[in-house]
Coordinates of C-alpha atoms in Angstrom, one line a residue:
X208 CA 0.4 -0.1 0.5
X209 CA 1.4 3.4 -1.0
X210 CA 2.0 5.5 1.7
X211 CA -0.8 9.0 1.8
X212 CA -0.3 12.0 -0.4
X213 CA 1.7 15.1 1.5
X214 CA 0.1 17.9 0.6
X215 CA 1.6 20.5 -1.9
X216 CA 2.0 24.5 -0.3
X217 CA 4.9 25.5 -2.8
X218 CA 2.6 28.2 -3.9
X219 CA 1.4 28.6 -0.8
X220 CA 5.4 29.4 0.0
X221 CA 5.2 30.9 -3.2
X222 CA 2.1 33.5 -2.4
X223 CA 3.7 34.6 0.7
X224 CA 7.0 35.1 -0.7
X225 CA 5.0 37.6 -3.4
X226 CA 3.4 39.5 -0.5
X227 CA 6.8 40.5 1.4
X228 CA 9.1 40.6 -1.3
X229 CA 5.9 44.0 -2.9
X230 CA 5.9 45.0 1.5
X231 CA 9.8 45.5 1.6
X232 CA 10.4 47.2 -1.7
X233 CA 7.2 49.4 -0.5
X234 CA 9.9 50.7 2.4
X235 CA 11.7 51.2 1.0
X236 CA 11.0 53.4 -1.0
X237 CA 8.7 55.4 1.4
X238 CA 11.9 55.2 3.6
X239 CA 14.0 57.0 0.4
X240 CA 10.5 59.4 0.2
X241 CA 11.4 60.3 3.7
X242 CA 14.4 60.7 3.2
X243 CA 14.8 62.9 -0.2
X244 CA 11.6 65.2 1.4
X245 CA 13.8 65.6 4.4
X246 CA 17.2 66.5 2.7
X247 CA 14.7 69.1 0.7
X248 CA 13.2 70.5 4.2
X249 CA 17.2 70.5 5.1
X250 CA 18.0 72.4 2.1
X251 CA 18.9 76.4 2.5
X252 CA 17.1 78.5 0.7
X253 CA 20.5 80.6 -0.6
X254 CA 21.7 79.6 -3.9
X255 CA 24.9 78.8 -5.5
X256 CA 25.4 76.7 -1.6
X257 CA 27.6 73.2 -0.9
X258 CA 26.0 70.2 -2.2
X259 CA 25.9 68.8 0.8
X260 CA 28.0 65.3 0.0
X261 CA 30.9 68.1 -0.3
X262 CA 29.4 69.7 3.2
X263 CA 29.2 66.1 4.5
X264 CA 33.0 65.7 3.4
X265 CA 34.1 68.8 5.5
X266 CA 32.2 68.4 8.2
X267 CA 34.6 65.4 9.0
X268 CA 37.6 66.3 8.0
X269 CA 40.0 66.3 11.5
X270 CA 41.0 69.4 13.2
X271 CA 44.8 70.1 13.7
X272 CA 46.2 69.5 16.1
X273 CA 48.6 72.3 17.8
X274 CA 51.3 70.4 19.2
X275 CA 52.8 73.7 20.0
X276 CA 49.3 74.4 22.6
X277 CA 50.5 71.2 24.1
X278 CA 53.8 71.5 24.9
X279 CA 52.4 74.4 27.8
X280 CA 51.1 71.3 29.9
X281 CA 52.8 69.0 29.1
X282 CA 55.0 67.0 32.7
X283 CA 58.3 66.6 29.8
X284 CA 58.4 69.6 28.2
X285 CA 58.9 71.5 31.9
X286 CA 61.1 74.6 31.9
X287 CA 61.8 74.7 35.0
X288 CA 63.4 71.4 35.2
X289 CA 65.4 72.3 32.1
X290 CA 69.6 72.0 34.2
X291 CA 71.6 73.7 31.3
X292 CA 69.1 77.4 30.7
X293 CA 72.2 80.0 32.3
X294 CA 75.0 77.6 31.8
X295 CA 76.6 79.6 30.1
X296 CA 80.4 80.7 30.0
X297 CA 80.2 84.8 29.5
X298 CA 83.5 85.4 27.4
X299 CA 83.6 89.0 26.3
X300 CA 83.9 90.4 22.4
X301 CA 87.7 92.0 22.7
X302 CA 89.6 94.0 20.0
X303 CA 91.3 92.0 17.9
X304 CA 94.5 94.1 18.1
X305 CA 93.4 94.4 21.8
X306 CA 94.4 90.6 21.6
X307 CA 97.7 89.1 22.9
X308 CA 97.4 86.4 21.6
X309 CA 95.2 86.7 17.7
X310 CA 92.3 83.9 18.0
X311 CA 90.1 82.4 14.7
X312 CA 87.9 84.3 13.4
X313 CA 84.6 83.1 11.2
X314 CA 82.8 82.9 8.8
X315 CA 85.7 83.5 6.3
X316 CA 86.7 82.6 2.1
X317 CA 85.9 78.6 1.9
X318 CA 86.1 79.1 -2.2
X319 CA 87.5 75.6 -3.2
X320 CA 90.9 74.8 -4.1
X321 CA 95.1 75.8 -2.9
X322 CA 95.0 79.8 -3.6
X323 CA 93.4 80.7 -0.6
X324 CA 94.7 80.3 3.1
X325 CA 94.2 83.1 5.9
X326 CA 97.0 84.3 7.0
X327 CA 96.2 83.4 10.9
X328 CA 99.1 81.7 12.1
X329 CA 97.3 79.1 14.3
X330 CA 100.5 76.3 15.1
X331 CA 99.4 73.3 15.1
X332 CA 96.5 73.1 15.7
X333 CA 93.7 71.9 13.3
X334 CA 90.3 71.6 13.0
X335 CA 87.8 68.8 13.6
X336 CA 87.4 66.7 10.7
X337 CA 86.2 63.7 11.0
X338 CA 81.7 63.7 11.4
X339 CA 80.7 65.4 15.0
X340 CA 78.5 62.6 16.7
X341 CA 81.8 60.0 15.6
X342 CA 83.3 62.4 18.5
X343 CA 80.4 61.9 21.2
X344 CA 79.1 65.5 20.0
X345 CA 75.9 66.4 18.9
X346 CA 73.9 69.8 17.7
X347 CA 72.8 71.7 20.5
X348 CA 71.1 74.9 18.8
X349 CA 70.0 76.0 15.1
X350 CA 70.3 79.2 14.1
X351 CA 70.5 80.9 10.6
X352 CA 72.1 84.3 8.6
X353 CA 69.7 86.1 6.1
X354 CA 72.4 86.0 3.5
X355 CA 75.8 83.9 4.1
X356 CA 78.9 84.3 6.9
X357 CA 81.5 82.9 4.3
X358 CA 81.8 83.4 0.7
X359 CA 82.1 81.3 -2.4
X360 CA 83.2 82.4 -5.3
X361 CA 80.7 81.1 -7.6
X362 CA 78.6 79.6 -5.6
X363 CA 77.8 82.9 -3.0
X364 CA 79.0 86.4 -2.9
X365 CA 79.4 88.6 -5.2
X366 CA 77.5 88.4 -8.3
X367 CA 74.5 86.0 -6.8
X368 CA 71.4 87.2 -5.9
X369 CA 67.5 87.5 -4.4
X370 CA 65.1 89.9 -3.5
X371 CA 66.9 92.4 -2.0
X372 CA 69.6 91.8 -4.0
X373 CA 73.7 90.3 -2.7
X374 CA 76.3 92.4 -0.8
X375 CA 79.0 93.7 -2.7
X376 CA 82.2 93.3 -1.2
X377 CA 84.2 94.8 1.6
X378 CA 85.8 98.0 2.2
X379 CA 88.5 96.3 2.4
X380 CA 88.3 93.8 -0.4
X381 CA 85.1 96.8 -2.6
X382 CA 82.1 94.3 -0.1
X383 CA 79.7 97.0 1.6
X384 CA 77.0 94.8 3.9
X385 CA 73.1 94.7 3.3
X386 CA 70.5 96.4 3.0
X387 CA 68.0 96.7 6.0
X388 CA 67.5 96.4 9.4
X389 CA 69.0 92.9 9.3
X390 CA 72.4 93.1 7.9
X391 CA 72.3 90.9 5.2
X392 CA 75.6 89.0 3.9
X393 CA 76.1 87.4 0.3
X394 CA 73.9 85.2 -2.3
X395 CA 73.7 82.3 -3.9
X396 CA 72.8 82.2 -8.1
X397 CA 69.6 80.8 -8.3
X398 CA 66.5 83.4 -7.7
X399 CA 64.5 83.7 -11.5
X400 CA 62.5 86.0 -11.1
X401 CA 60.7 85.0 -13.9
X402 CA 59.8 81.4 -12.1
X403 CA 56.9 81.4 -9.6
X404 CA 58.8 79.1 -7.3
X405 CA 61.7 82.0 -6.6
X406 CA 58.1 84.4 -5.7
X407 CA 55.4 82.9 -4.8
X408 CA 54.2 84.4 -1.4
X409 CA 54.4 81.1 1.0
X410 CA 52.1 81.5 4.4
X411 CA 54.8 81.1 7.2
X412 CA 53.3 79.2 10.5
X413 CA 56.5 79.2 12.4
X414 CA 59.4 80.4 11.6
X415 CA 58.7 84.5 11.3
X416 CA 60.7 86.9 8.8
X417 CA 61.7 84.8 6.5
X418 CA 61.7 85.2 2.4
X419 CA 61.1 83.2 -0.8
X420 CA 63.7 83.8 -3.0
X421 CA 66.5 84.1 0.1
X422 CA 69.5 82.9 1.2
X423 CA 69.8 81.8 4.2
X424 CA 73.3 80.1 5.5
X425 CA 71.9 77.2 8.5
X426 CA 74.3 77.3 11.5
X427 CA 73.8 73.8 13.4
X428 CA 76.7 74.1 16.7
X429 CA 77.4 71.4 18.2
X430 CA 79.7 70.4 21.4
X431 CA 80.8 67.4 23.6
X432 CA 79.9 69.0 26.9
X433 CA 76.2 69.3 25.7
X434 CA 73.1 67.4 27.1
X435 CA 73.5 64.9 24.4
X436 CA 70.1 62.9 23.8
X437 CA 68.1 64.1 26.3
X438 CA 64.9 66.8 26.3
X439 CA 67.7 69.1 27.5
X440 CA 69.4 69.0 24.1
X441 CA 68.9 72.1 22.5
X442 CA 69.4 75.7 23.6
X443 CA 69.2 79.4 22.9
X444 CA 71.1 80.5 23.7
X445 CA 73.4 78.1 22.1
X446 CA 76.3 79.2 25.0
X447 CA 73.9 77.2 27.1
X448 CA 73.7 73.9 24.9
X449 CA 77.9 74.5 24.7
X450 CA 78.2 74.2 27.3
X451 CA 75.8 72.4 29.9
X452 CA 78.0 69.8 31.0
X453 CA 80.8 71.6 31.9
X454 CA 81.1 74.1 34.4
X455 CA 84.2 77.5 34.2
X456 CA 87.1 75.7 36.0
X457 CA 86.8 72.3 34.0
X458 CA 86.5 74.7 30.5
X459 CA 89.9 76.2 31.6
X460 CA 92.0 73.3 32.6
X461 CA 90.4 72.2 28.9
X462 CA 91.7 75.1 27.2
X463 CA 94.8 75.2 28.1
X464 CA 95.7 73.2 25.0
X465 CA 93.3 75.4 22.3
X466 CA 93.5 71.3 20.3
X467 CA 90.8 70.0 22.6
X468 CA 88.7 73.2 22.0
X469 CA 89.0 72.5 18.8
X470 CA 88.0 68.7 18.5
X471 CA 85.1 69.7 21.0
X472 CA 83.3 72.3 19.4
X473 CA 82.3 73.1 16.3
X474 CA 79.6 74.2 13.8
X475 CA 77.9 72.1 10.4
X476 CA 77.4 75.5 8.1
X477 CA 75.5 75.4 4.9
X478 CA 73.5 77.5 2.7
X479 CA 70.1 77.7 1.1
X480 CA 67.9 79.5 -1.1
X481 CA 64.6 78.8 -0.5
X482 CA 61.9 78.2 -3.4
X483 CA 58.4 77.6 -2.6
X484 CA 57.7 73.8 -4.7
X485 CA 58.2 71.0 -2.3
X486 CA 59.5 68.9 -4.8
X487 CA 62.8 70.7 -2.5
X488 CA 60.8 69.3 1.2
X489 CA 63.3 67.9 3.7
X490 CA 61.6 67.0 6.4
X491 CA 64.5 67.1 8.8
X492 CA 66.6 70.0 9.9
X493 CA 67.4 69.5 13.1
X494 CA 70.2 67.2 12.8
X495 CA 73.0 68.6 10.7
X496 CA 73.8 69.7 7.7
X497 CA 71.7 67.7 5.5
X498 CA 73.9 65.4 3.8
X499 CA 72.9 63.4 0.4
X500 CA 75.7 62.8 -1.6
X501 CA 73.3 61.7 -4.9
X502 CA 72.4 65.5 -4.6
X503 CA 76.2 66.4 -3.6
X504 CA 75.0 68.0 -0.3
X505 CA 77.1 68.2 2.3
X506 CA 79.3 66.5 0.1
X507 CA 82.5 69.8 -0.6
X508 CA 83.2 70.4 3.0
X509 CA 85.9 73.8 3.7
X510 CA 87.3 72.4 7.2
X511 CA 88.5 75.0 8.9
X512 CA 88.9 76.7 12.6
X513 CA 87.1 80.3 14.0
X514 CA 85.1 81.7 16.8
X515 CA 81.8 81.7 17.2
X516 CA 80.6 84.7 14.5
X517 CA 77.0 87.5 14.5
X518 CA 76.9 90.5 13.8
X519 CA 78.6 91.9 17.4
X520 CA 81.9 90.6 15.8
X521 CA 83.2 92.0 12.5
X522 CA 87.1 92.9 11.7
X523 CA 87.8 95.8 14.0
X524 CA 86.1 93.7 17.7
X525 CA 87.3 90.1 17.6
X526 CA 85.2 86.7 19.8
X527 CA 86.6 85.0 21.6
X528 CA 84.7 82.6 21.6
X529 CA 88.1 79.8 19.8
X530 CA 89.0 78.7 18.4
X531 CA 86.6 75.7 17.5
X532 CA 85.6 73.8 13.8
X533 CA 83.0 75.1 11.9
X534 CA 82.2 72.1 8.3
X535 CA 81.4 74.3 6.1
X536 CA 79.6 73.2 2.9
X537 CA 80.8 75.1 -0.5
X538 CA 78.0 74.6 -2.2
X539 CA 74.5 76.7 -2.8
X540 CA 71.5 73.9 -2.5
X541 CA 67.3 74.7 -3.4
X542 CA 65.2 74.0 -0.7
X543 CA 61.6 74.3 0.6
X544 CA 60.1 77.2 2.8
X545 CA 57.7 74.3 4.0
X546 CA 60.9 72.5 5.5
X547 CA 62.6 75.9 6.6
X548 CA 59.0 76.1 8.6
X549 CA 58.6 72.6 9.3
X550 CA 61.3 73.7 10.6
X551 CA 60.0 76.7 13.3
X552 CA 57.5 74.0 14.4
X553 CA 60.4 71.5 16.1
X554 CA 62.2 74.7 17.7
X555 CA 59.3 75.1 19.5
X556 CA 58.4 71.9 20.6
X557 CA 61.7 71.7 22.3
X558 CA 62.1 72.1 26.6
X559 CA 63.8 75.4 25.8
X560 CA 62.0 77.4 24.0
X561 CA 63.8 78.0 20.9
X562 CA 61.3 80.9 19.7
X563 CA 64.5 84.1 19.4
X564 CA 66.0 81.4 16.8
X565 CA 62.8 81.2 14.5
X566 CA 64.5 84.7 11.9
X567 CA 67.4 85.2 10.7
X568 CA 70.5 86.9 12.3
X569 CA 72.3 89.5 10.6
X570 CA 75.9 88.6 9.1
X571 CA 79.2 89.0 10.1
X572 CA 81.4 90.7 8.0
X573 CA 83.5 89.3 6.1
X574 CA 86.2 88.5 8.0
X575 CA 89.9 89.6 7.1
X576 CA 92.5 87.8 5.8
X577 CA 94.9 88.4 8.4
X578 CA 92.5 87.3 10.7
X579 CA 91.2 84.0 10.1
X580 CA 93.6 80.8 11.0
X581 CA 96.1 79.2 8.1
X582 CA 94.7 76.0 8.9
X583 CA 92.4 75.3 6.1
X584 CA 91.8 71.5 4.8
X585 CA 89.3 69.6 2.6
X586 CA 89.1 66.2 1.8
X587 CA 91.2 66.4 -1.5
X588 CA 94.3 67.5 1.2
X589 CA 96.6 66.0 2.8
X590 CA 95.4 65.0 6.4
X591 CA 95.4 68.0 8.1
X592 CA 98.4 66.5 11.1
X593 CA 100.8 66.4 8.0
X594 CA 102.8 68.4 7.6
X595 CA 104.7 69.6 4.6
X596 CA 107.0 71.9 4.1
X597 CA 107.6 75.3 1.6
X598 CA 110.9 73.7 -0.6
X599 CA 109.0 70.2 -1.0
X600 CA 105.7 72.2 -2.1
X601 CA 108.0 74.5 -4.8
X602 CA 109.6 72.1 -5.6
X603 CA 106.4 69.6 -6.6
X604 CA 104.8 72.4 -8.5
X605 CA 108.0 73.4 -10.4
X606 CA 108.1 69.3 -11.5
X607 CA 104.3 68.9 -12.3
X608 CA 104.0 70.4 -15.7
X609 CA 101.3 73.0 -16.0
X610 CA 98.1 72.4 -17.8
X611 CA 95.2 73.7 -19.5
X612 CA 92.5 73.1 -17.2
X613 CA 95.0 73.6 -13.5
X614 CA 95.6 77.1 -15.3
X615 CA 92.1 77.5 -15.7
X616 CA 91.9 76.7 -12.2
X617 CA 94.0 79.2 -10.9
X618 CA 92.5 82.0 -12.6
X619 CA 89.1 81.3 -10.8
X620 CA 90.8 80.8 -7.9
X621 CA 93.1 84.4 -9.0
X622 CA 89.7 86.3 -9.3
X623 CA 88.6 84.6 -5.1
X624 CA 91.2 85.9 -4.1
X625 CA 92.9 88.3 -5.6
X626 CA 89.5 90.3 -7.3
X627 CA 87.6 89.8 -4.1
X628 CA 88.9 88.9 -1.3
X629 CA 92.4 89.2 -0.4
X630 CA 93.2 92.3 2.1

């Protein structure tokens, strides 16, 4: 006997599904209609208003955090905990003519070539030619000068240009001073008034008194006595950073041998023309000279011993903060305005506020040869401690035939020496 046939409910299920489908569609349509009605009611009556999707994008844009404002309430950046504050050992400027032992001064001529050598005999004193970090020296400050204090013929000199021209030669070598309240130095050769990247204004948010198209010489003072690797590392004034872990008695003992100072205190110097072009953005100018051999940055270095700089010194009034090592990039480089603004932002976030260094300082008058040390060195020369007698140099010069290239190079060097920079 066959089992009784089961009742076929397929038709009933299909009908139920159809009813549900119609109901869902009706609910969806009603929802869309209500939403559209709501949008119309909320829409502003004025014409030309932003579309709803644009307004939503604006409303959801995250707020940018003001990190500089947060510093005020930070337990880590309390200025009362700045152990380097007031560490500067005061040494007054002195008339150069009154110095019993003349101290080598900066900034001088850093033009490449054997033709230029300072005339101040500093005996066996040599600059520190190693990387500063390898000698346990760290950057303790960063600041910059309007125009350049150093001179590199063909890179930053009286033939350079900028929004306000360049400095001429001093009176002792036919060069004057830049105009304005801030003494300006030499300018680079990049500036082109017909190129927008040199003329388009930049909206500076952290740096002050800066200008696109201008030339600035950046200095990074380094010291083995800095509070390296701590929140107190960077200081304004930079002297506090240089002397942070060095008391007067220790300093006096060390200074008995000037070589100790040149080995432990030094400055990186690098020159830039500011452009409004983000392809020249560099994110970290705090740590020292930018080294990028592919772009010849930090590669062509002039080493010598000198002093601190600034407009309180000139060729009559000398700095007694000497001798310190200078490592100066002879080349001028373009860098974006945003790179400097990022640097100023970073400076304002240090425990010791660096607000007094986020603008260009004046440039010292180019130092005369008689005050520049005779120990200049670069990587194409013999080691600075390998002395060569004048007789050997003369014999080598006489034995070597002079090529056309050498003659051309000598012409350039001669112009840099005699035409521009000889006292």
